[in-house]
Short mmCIF file of C-alpha atoms and ligand atoms in Angstrom, two decimals:
data_model
loop_
_atom_site.label_atom_id
_atom_site.label_comp_id
_atom_site.label_asym_id
_atom_site.label_seq_id
_atom_site.Cartn_x
_atom_site.Cartn_y
_atom_site.Cartn_z
CA UNK C 626 -7.80 2.13 -8.95
CA UNK C 627 -9.51 3.99 -11.77
CA UNK C 628 -13.26 4.37 -12.41
CA UNK C 629 -15.29 1.32 -13.49
CA UNK C 630 -15.53 1.07 -17.26
CA UNK C 631 -16.37 -1.43 -19.98
CA UNK C 632 -13.31 -2.71 -21.85
CA UNK C 633 -13.16 -4.87 -24.96
CA UNK C 634 -11.43 -8.14 -24.07
CA UNK C 635 -11.84 -10.01 -27.37
CA UNK C 636 -13.11 -9.69 -30.93
CA UNK C 637 -14.11 -12.17 -33.61
CA UNK C 638 -15.83 -12.00 -37.01
CA UNK C 639 -17.49 -14.08 -39.68
CA UNK C 640 -17.61 -13.19 -43.37
CA UNK C 641 -19.37 -15.12 -46.13
CA UNK C 642 -17.23 -16.84 -48.78
CA UNK C 643 -18.77 -15.36 -51.93
CA UNK C 644 -16.81 -12.39 -53.36
CA UNK C 645 -18.86 -9.97 -55.45
CA UNK C 646 -16.21 -8.17 -57.50
CA UNK C 647 -16.43 -4.87 -59.35
CA UNK C 648 -16.11 -6.88 -62.57
CA UNK C 649 -19.24 -8.88 -61.72
CA UNK C 650 -21.12 -5.66 -60.91
CA UNK C 651 -20.19 -4.42 -64.40
CA UNK C 652 -22.41 -7.24 -65.70
CA UNK C 653 -25.36 -6.14 -63.53
CA UNK C 654 -25.39 -2.34 -63.87
CA UNK C 655 -23.82 0.41 -65.94
CA UNK C 656 -20.66 0.85 -63.90
CA UNK C 657 -16.96 0.07 -64.08
CA UNK C 658 -14.10 -0.95 -61.84
CA UNK C 659 -12.29 2.37 -62.25
CA UNK C 660 -15.34 4.45 -61.18
CA UNK C 661 -16.10 2.28 -58.15
CA UNK C 662 -12.50 2.16 -56.95
CA UNK C 663 -11.81 5.86 -57.40
CA UNK C 664 -15.16 7.10 -55.96
CA UNK C 665 -15.45 4.63 -53.06
CA UNK C 666 -12.20 2.66 -52.58
CA UNK C 667 -14.03 -0.67 -52.97
CA UNK C 668 -12.83 -3.62 -55.10
CA UNK C 669 -15.02 -6.41 -53.80
CA UNK C 670 -17.55 -7.25 -51.11
CA UNK C 671 -18.77 -10.49 -49.54
CA UNK C 672 -22.31 -11.78 -50.11
CA UNK C 673 -24.21 -14.33 -48.03
CA UNK C 674 -25.83 -16.68 -50.54
CA UNK C 675 -28.46 -19.36 -50.00
CA UNK C 676 -32.10 -19.72 -49.08
CA UNK C 677 -33.34 -18.70 -45.61
CA UNK C 678 -29.93 -17.34 -44.62
CA UNK C 679 -30.31 -14.28 -42.38
CA UNK C 680 -27.74 -12.08 -40.67
CA UNK C 681 -27.59 -14.45 -37.68
CA UNK C 682 -25.80 -16.95 -39.99
CA UNK C 683 -22.82 -14.58 -39.70
CA UNK C 684 -23.46 -13.39 -36.13
CA UNK C 685 -23.69 -16.87 -34.56
CA UNK C 686 -20.29 -18.11 -35.84
CA UNK C 687 -18.72 -14.76 -34.88
CA UNK C 688 -20.07 -15.07 -31.33
CA UNK C 689 -19.17 -18.77 -31.00
CA UNK C 690 -15.63 -17.96 -32.16
CA UNK C 691 -15.47 -15.12 -29.64
CA UNK C 692 -16.61 -17.34 -26.77
CA UNK C 693 -14.00 -19.92 -27.69
CA UNK C 694 -11.09 -17.53 -28.09
CA UNK C 695 -11.83 -15.67 -24.85
CA UNK C 696 -12.52 -18.88 -22.89
CA UNK C 697 -16.01 -17.63 -22.00
CA UNK C 698 -18.75 -20.09 -21.05
CA UNK C 699 -22.03 -19.12 -22.75
CA UNK C 700 -23.94 -19.45 -19.47
CA UNK C 701 -21.70 -16.76 -17.92
CA UNK C 702 -22.76 -14.07 -20.43
CA UNK C 703 -25.09 -11.51 -18.80
CA UNK C 704 -26.22 -9.51 -21.82
CA UNK C 705 -25.97 -9.56 -25.63
CA UNK C 706 -26.69 -6.45 -27.68
CA UNK C 707 -27.00 -6.80 -31.45
CA UNK C 708 -26.61 -3.80 -33.75
CA UNK C 709 -28.25 -4.44 -37.11
CA UNK C 710 -30.55 -2.94 -39.74
CA UNK C 711 -31.20 -6.32 -41.35
CA UNK C 712 -32.52 -8.52 -38.52
CA UNK C 713 -33.55 -12.06 -39.50
CA UNK C 714 -37.16 -11.03 -38.82
CA UNK C 715 -39.10 -7.92 -37.79
CA UNK C 716 -39.42 -9.64 -34.42
CA UNK C 717 -38.17 -11.27 -32.29
CA UNK C 718 -34.86 -9.43 -32.02
CA UNK C 719 -31.94 -11.15 -33.74
CA UNK C 720 -30.11 -10.82 -30.42
CA UNK C 721 -32.57 -13.37 -28.97
CA UNK C 722 -31.92 -15.83 -31.81
CA UNK C 723 -28.16 -15.47 -31.25
CA UNK C 724 -28.32 -15.99 -27.46
CA UNK C 725 -30.50 -19.07 -27.97
CA UNK C 726 -28.27 -20.62 -30.63
CA UNK C 727 -25.11 -19.88 -28.66
CA UNK C 728 -26.48 -21.36 -25.42
CA UNK C 729 -26.51 -18.14 -23.38
CA UNK C 730 -29.23 -19.35 -21.05
CA UNK C 731 -28.68 -16.64 -18.42
CA UNK C 732 -28.39 -13.63 -20.74
CA UNK C 733 -31.00 -11.06 -21.70
CA UNK C 734 -30.69 -9.53 -25.13
CA UNK C 735 -31.98 -6.88 -27.48
CA UNK C 736 -31.29 -5.23 -30.84
CA UNK C 737 -30.22 -1.66 -31.54
CA UNK C 738 -30.94 0.08 -34.82
CA UNK C 739 -28.81 3.15 -35.41
CA UNK C 740 -27.91 2.23 -39.01
CA UNK C 741 -24.17 2.44 -39.67
CA UNK C 742 -23.55 3.98 -36.22
CA UNK C 743 -25.25 1.03 -34.51
CA UNK C 744 -22.06 -0.63 -33.37
CA UNK C 745 -20.78 2.48 -31.54
CA UNK C 746 -24.21 3.10 -30.02
CA UNK C 747 -24.23 -0.55 -28.85
CA UNK C 748 -20.69 -0.37 -27.43
CA UNK C 749 -21.68 2.72 -25.46
CA UNK C 750 -24.83 1.00 -24.20
CA UNK C 751 -22.82 -2.07 -23.13
CA UNK C 752 -20.38 0.22 -21.30
CA UNK C 753 -23.27 1.81 -19.37
CA UNK C 754 -24.54 -1.60 -18.20
CA UNK C 755 -21.03 -2.51 -17.04
CA UNK C 756 -20.56 0.85 -15.28
CA UNK C 757 -23.75 0.11 -13.30
CA UNK C 758 -21.77 -2.66 -11.61
CA UNK C 759 -24.51 -5.24 -12.20
CA UNK C 760 -23.25 -6.83 -15.44
CA UNK C 761 -19.82 -8.36 -16.01
CA UNK C 762 -19.86 -10.09 -19.39
CA UNK C 763 -21.55 -8.26 -22.23
CA UNK C 764 -21.31 -9.23 -25.90
CA UNK C 765 -21.84 -6.62 -28.59
CA UNK C 766 -22.62 -7.93 -32.07
CA UNK C 767 -22.54 -5.86 -35.27
CA UNK C 768 -23.80 -7.73 -38.31
CA UNK C 769 -25.72 -7.04 -41.48
CA UNK C 770 -26.85 -8.87 -44.56
CA UNK C 771 -27.05 -5.71 -46.66
CA UNK C 772 -27.54 -7.77 -49.83
CA UNK C 773 -31.07 -8.52 -48.54
CA UNK C 774 -32.09 -4.85 -48.90
CA UNK C 775 -29.96 -3.75 -51.85
CA UNK C 776 -31.40 -3.14 -55.29
CA UNK C 777 -28.97 -4.70 -57.75
CA UNK C 778 -30.36 -2.50 -60.52
CA UNK C 779 -29.44 0.72 -58.68
CA UNK C 780 -25.83 1.44 -59.55
CA UNK C 781 -25.43 4.14 -56.93
CA UNK C 782 -26.10 1.86 -53.95
CA UNK C 783 -25.34 -1.69 -55.10
CA UNK C 784 -21.63 -1.01 -55.55
CA UNK C 785 -21.16 0.10 -51.95
CA UNK C 786 -22.64 -2.51 -49.64
CA UNK C 787 -21.62 -6.00 -48.50
CA UNK C 788 -22.42 -8.63 -45.85
CA UNK C 789 -20.42 -9.40 -42.67
CA UNK C 790 -20.68 -9.77 -38.93
CA UNK C 791 -18.51 -9.45 -35.87
CA UNK C 792 -18.68 -9.43 -32.10
CA UNK C 793 -16.71 -8.15 -29.13
CA UNK C 794 -16.73 -9.14 -25.47
CA UNK C 795 -16.85 -6.28 -22.97
CA UNK C 796 -15.86 -6.75 -19.33
CA UNK C 797 -15.33 -4.46 -16.33
CA UNK C 798 -12.01 -2.64 -15.99
CA UNK C 799 -10.77 -0.50 -13.10
CA UNK C 800 -7.20 0.04 -14.30
CA UNK C 801 -7.80 2.92 -16.69
CA UNK C 802 -8.53 0.91 -19.86
CA UNK C 803 -11.75 0.58 -21.85
CA UNK C 804 -14.28 3.10 -23.11
CA UNK C 805 -13.02 6.44 -21.80
CA UNK C 806 -15.35 8.84 -23.61
CA UNK C 807 -18.09 8.97 -26.23
CA UNK C 808 -19.97 11.56 -28.27
CA UNK C 809 -23.15 10.39 -30.01
CA UNK C 810 -25.52 12.39 -32.20
CA UNK C 811 -28.84 11.92 -34.01
CA UNK C 812 -30.53 14.16 -36.57
CA UNK C 813 -33.83 12.63 -37.66
CA UNK C 814 -34.21 15.21 -40.43
CA UNK C 815 -31.59 13.21 -42.32
CA UNK C 816 -34.19 10.49 -42.85
CA UNK C 817 -35.24 12.02 -46.16
CA UNK C 818 -31.83 11.25 -47.72
CA UNK C 819 -31.36 7.64 -46.58
CA UNK C 820 -34.10 5.17 -45.69
CA UNK C 821 -36.06 2.07 -46.64
CA UNK C 822 -39.53 3.17 -47.71
CA UNK C 823 -41.61 0.03 -47.10
CA UNK C 824 -41.75 -2.94 -44.77
CA UNK C 825 -42.40 -0.96 -41.60
CA UNK C 826 -45.76 -0.17 -40.00
CA UNK C 827 -46.22 2.93 -42.18
CA UNK C 828 -46.03 1.02 -45.46
CA UNK C 829 -46.38 -2.69 -44.80
CA UNK C 830 -45.36 -5.04 -47.60
CA UNK C 831 -47.87 -5.22 -50.46
CA UNK C 832 -47.76 -6.01 -54.17
CA UNK C 833 -47.58 -2.28 -54.75
CA UNK C 834 -44.55 -1.74 -52.49
CA UNK C 835 -42.73 -4.70 -54.01
CA UNK C 836 -43.46 -3.55 -57.57
CA UNK C 837 -42.24 -0.05 -56.70
CA UNK C 838 -38.97 -1.54 -55.31
CA UNK C 839 -39.64 0.15 -51.96
CA UNK C 840 -38.06 -2.59 -49.85
CA UNK C 841 -34.56 -1.57 -50.86
CA UNK C 842 -32.17 1.06 -49.49
CA UNK C 843 -33.04 4.49 -50.85
CA UNK C 844 -29.98 6.76 -50.72
CA UNK C 845 -29.28 10.22 -52.10
CA UNK C 846 -25.56 9.56 -52.22
CA UNK C 847 -24.26 13.09 -52.60
CA UNK C 848 -26.40 14.56 -49.81
CA UNK C 849 -25.37 11.77 -47.45
CA UNK C 850 -21.74 12.10 -48.47
CA UNK C 851 -21.66 15.83 -47.65
CA UNK C 852 -23.12 15.28 -44.21
CA UNK C 853 -20.99 12.22 -43.48
CA UNK C 854 -17.70 13.80 -44.46
CA UNK C 855 -18.34 16.87 -42.29
CA UNK C 856 -19.82 15.18 -39.24
CA UNK C 857 -17.47 12.21 -38.97
CA UNK C 858 -14.42 14.48 -39.20
CA UNK C 859 -15.93 17.02 -36.78
CA UNK C 860 -16.81 14.53 -34.05
CA UNK C 861 -13.50 12.66 -34.35
CA UNK C 862 -11.55 15.88 -33.89
CA UNK C 863 -13.82 16.97 -31.02
CA UNK C 864 -13.27 13.79 -29.02
CA UNK C 865 -9.50 14.09 -29.44
CA UNK C 866 -9.54 17.71 -28.30
CA UNK C 867 -11.71 17.23 -25.27
CA UNK C 868 -9.49 14.37 -24.09
CA UNK C 869 -6.29 16.33 -24.72
CA UNK C 870 -5.09 13.90 -27.41
CA UNK C 871 -2.74 14.92 -30.22
CA UNK C 872 -2.21 12.91 -33.41
CA UNK C 873 0.93 11.42 -31.81
CA UNK C 874 -1.16 10.06 -28.93
CA UNK C 875 -3.58 8.21 -31.21
CA UNK C 876 -2.50 4.67 -32.18
CA UNK C 877 -5.33 4.11 -34.68
CA UNK C 878 -8.49 5.60 -36.12
CA UNK C 879 -11.13 2.86 -36.44
CA UNK C 880 -13.56 4.39 -38.93
CA UNK C 881 -16.86 3.06 -40.22
CA UNK C 882 -16.09 2.01 -43.80
CA UNK C 883 -18.65 3.82 -45.97
CA UNK C 884 -16.42 5.50 -48.52
CA UNK C 885 -12.63 5.82 -48.57
CA UNK C 886 -12.95 9.54 -49.30
CA UNK C 887 -14.92 10.06 -46.05
CA UNK C 888 -12.27 8.14 -44.10
CA UNK C 889 -9.40 10.11 -45.71
CA UNK C 890 -11.07 13.42 -44.83
CA UNK C 891 -11.58 12.30 -41.21
CA UNK C 892 -7.95 11.16 -40.85
CA UNK C 893 -6.75 14.41 -42.40
CA UNK C 894 -8.77 16.50 -39.95
CA UNK C 895 -7.28 14.46 -37.08
CA UNK C 896 -3.75 14.91 -38.44
CA UNK C 897 -3.22 11.15 -38.86
CA UNK C 898 -1.22 9.55 -41.65
CA UNK C 899 -2.45 6.44 -43.47
CA UNK C 900 -0.43 4.06 -41.27
CA UNK C 901 -2.74 4.93 -38.35
CA UNK C 902 -5.99 4.35 -40.19
CA UNK C 903 -7.72 0.96 -40.23
CA UNK C 904 -8.93 0.56 -43.79
CA UNK C 905 -10.31 -2.62 -45.36
CA UNK C 906 -13.18 -1.17 -47.40
CA UNK C 907 -11.43 -2.40 -50.56
CA UNK C 908 -12.20 -6.03 -49.59
CA UNK C 909 -15.56 -5.76 -47.81
CA UNK C 910 -17.32 -2.55 -48.87
CA UNK C 911 -19.77 -1.03 -46.42
CA UNK C 912 -21.09 -3.83 -44.20
CA UNK C 913 -23.05 -1.31 -42.04
CA UNK C 914 -22.79 -2.69 -38.48
CA UNK C 915 -20.02 -5.10 -39.44
CA UNK C 916 -17.35 -2.56 -40.40
CA UNK C 917 -15.88 -1.70 -36.99
CA UNK C 918 -15.57 -5.27 -35.64
CA UNK C 919 -14.06 -6.28 -39.01
CA UNK C 920 -11.37 -3.64 -38.55
CA UNK C 921 -10.71 -4.44 -34.88
CA UNK C 922 -10.36 -8.14 -35.68
CA UNK C 923 -8.02 -7.58 -38.62
CA UNK C 924 -5.77 -5.21 -36.65
CA UNK C 925 -6.05 -7.07 -33.31
CA UNK C 926 -2.55 -8.57 -33.63
CA UNK C 927 -1.07 -5.06 -33.86
CA UNK C 928 -2.95 -3.54 -30.92
CA UNK C 929 -1.14 -3.16 -27.60
CA UNK C 930 -2.49 -2.64 -24.11
CA UNK C 931 -2.83 1.10 -23.55
CA UNK C 932 -3.17 2.05 -27.24
CA UNK C 933 -5.50 5.01 -27.76
CA UNK C 934 -8.13 4.29 -30.41
CA UNK C 935 -10.65 6.70 -31.86
CA UNK C 936 -13.65 4.84 -33.26
CA UNK C 937 -16.02 6.89 -35.40
CA UNK C 938 -19.07 6.31 -37.56
CA UNK C 939 -21.78 8.00 -39.56
CA UNK C 940 -25.00 6.44 -40.78
CA UNK C 941 -28.63 6.63 -41.73
CA UNK C 942 -30.91 8.44 -39.36
CA UNK C 943 -28.77 10.48 -39.47
CA UNK C 944 -26.67 9.08 -36.66
CA UNK C 945 -23.02 9.69 -35.93
CA UNK C 946 -20.46 9.72 -33.18
CA UNK C 947 -16.99 8.92 -31.92
CA UNK C 948 -15.55 6.88 -29.06
CA UNK C 949 -12.23 7.13 -27.27
CA UNK C 950 -11.11 3.62 -26.31
CA UNK C 951 -7.98 2.66 -24.41
CA UNK C 952 -7.18 -0.85 -25.66
CA UNK C 953 -7.12 -3.34 -22.78
CA UNK C 954 -4.92 -6.25 -23.91
CA UNK C 955 -1.74 -7.18 -25.74
CA UNK C 956 -1.83 -9.51 -28.75
CA UNK C 957 -2.36 -13.10 -27.64
CA UNK C 958 0.65 -15.30 -28.41
O1 LIG F 965 -22.74 4.29 -44.47
C1 LIG F 965 -23.95 4.99 -44.51
C2 LIG F 965 -23.80 6.33 -45.06
N1 LIG F 965 -23.59 6.30 -46.50
C3 LIG F 965 -22.57 6.94 -47.02
O2 LIG F 965 -21.75 7.47 -46.31
C4 LIG F 965 -22.50 7.02 -48.52
C5 LIG F 965 -22.14 8.42 -48.92
N2 LIG F 965 -22.16 8.64 -50.36
C6 LIG F 965 -21.19 8.15 -51.18
O3 LIG F 965 -20.32 7.41 -50.76
C7 LIG F 965 -21.18 8.63 -52.60
O4 LIG F 965 -22.07 9.70 -52.74
C8 LIG F 965 -21.53 7.54 -53.65
C9 LIG F 965 -20.43 6.51 -53.71
C10 LIG F 965 -22.87 6.89 -53.31
C11 LIG F 965 -21.66 8.19 -55.03
O5 LIG F 965 -20.44 8.86 -55.34
P1 LIG F 965 -20.44 10.38 -55.81
O6 LIG F 965 -19.05 10.72 -56.06
O7 LIG F 965 -21.19 11.19 -54.79
O8 LIG F 965 -21.22 10.30 -57.15
P2 LIG F 965 -22.45 11.20 -57.64
O9 LIG F 965 -23.71 10.69 -57.05
O10 LIG F 965 -22.11 12.64 -57.48
O11 LIG F 965 -22.45 10.87 -59.17
C12 LIG F 965 -21.39 11.30 -60.05
C13 LIG F 965 -21.62 10.69 -61.40
C14 LIG F 965 -23.05 10.81 -61.90
O12 LIG F 965 -23.01 10.96 -63.30
P3 LIG F 965 -23.19 12.40 -63.98
O13 LIG F 965 -24.53 12.90 -63.51
O14 LIG F 965 -22.07 13.23 -63.46
O15 LIG F 965 -23.11 12.10 -65.43
C15 LIG F 965 -23.66 9.48 -61.56
O16 LIG F 965 -24.74 9.15 -62.38
O17 LIG F 965 -21.36 9.28 -61.32
C16 LIG F 965 -22.48 8.56 -61.79
N3 LIG F 965 -22.56 7.32 -61.06
C17 LIG F 965 -21.91 6.20 -61.46
N4 LIG F 965 -21.12 5.95 -62.50
C18 LIG F 965 -20.60 4.71 -62.62
C19 LIG F 965 -23.23 7.05 -59.90
N5 LIG F 965 -23.02 5.78 -59.54
C20 LIG F 965 -22.21 5.23 -60.48
C21 LIG F 965 -21.64 3.96 -60.66
N6 LIG F 965 -20.84 3.75 -61.72
N7 LIG F 965 -21.84 2.95 -59.80
#
């Protein structure tokens, strides 16, 4: 018997139908398909349309689908953690809305905000609860409606982001599978390069903040890029080294999808060829907390029990980190 760990035992996602293509963005801002594709790797992203539609409209179907496919009764779920930067409301936590709508009457729940690294922070947190021995069924949600905080007159940010949500179930494992190791970092000084100026307690919403477009993502792309490309590669290599893994041992890199050039640099540093890199940024863009579950779900049918996965992310904060996961199940027939 190996030590008690949290292991992912199922994954499901929900993406909105509307496809915002590079061509359509050409109508909104001074950009073009060639620039977007070559600088970011993105062709289209999904957008959640409609009035009063928050991120839980993607999270709830993702979680319901997860419960169904894993044969989990909602009343058996102990805890739900939701990673998001675009909660339905400032409070209560979106996690509470999800547990209520999904009938998880015995679960407690809370949100985590670590920007684009939120999903790996939340997975690590879920693992800690499971390792305590007190919690057996923990759901981790990663979902964002980035279109609610994107300025569609700012060509540098509007081409990157999209909307999506996903969820995984984590359960105890004592056979050597699950979350083996993690490295997480925060550098609050990075705040100056990537933030949302208004809407918090420092600058509550006012006519002035709305007129100044301060409720949108503010990003100094180049500064963030430089940090992201260095840190994501560094931490991914570090977690391989300290666990004695070579490129041959790694089945897949599961990278946060912020920019294809950041992912390529990370894979290169790890010595991985493209066939071992989960990449779907071309179809979804950067969905912030949605990117990693979107990848896991899309590649689920190729993952085998015992596969070594390196999951890594970089995001606003700055926050970044990498996980070493040993996949816990074979594809379901
Ligand atoms: O997930 C959270 C963390 N976020 C990230 O990791 C994002 C990191 N940053 C990036 O991915 C990239 O910096 C961007 C995609 C945001 C921008 O790409 P870049 O290669 O860093 O472009 P740049 O800011 O250096 O701009 C290069 C040129 C500029 O023109 P000049 O000054 O050289 O004439 C920009 O004005 O490209 C111009 N530009 C555009 N041109 C066409 C910037 N945005 C666009 C655009 N279409 N959408």
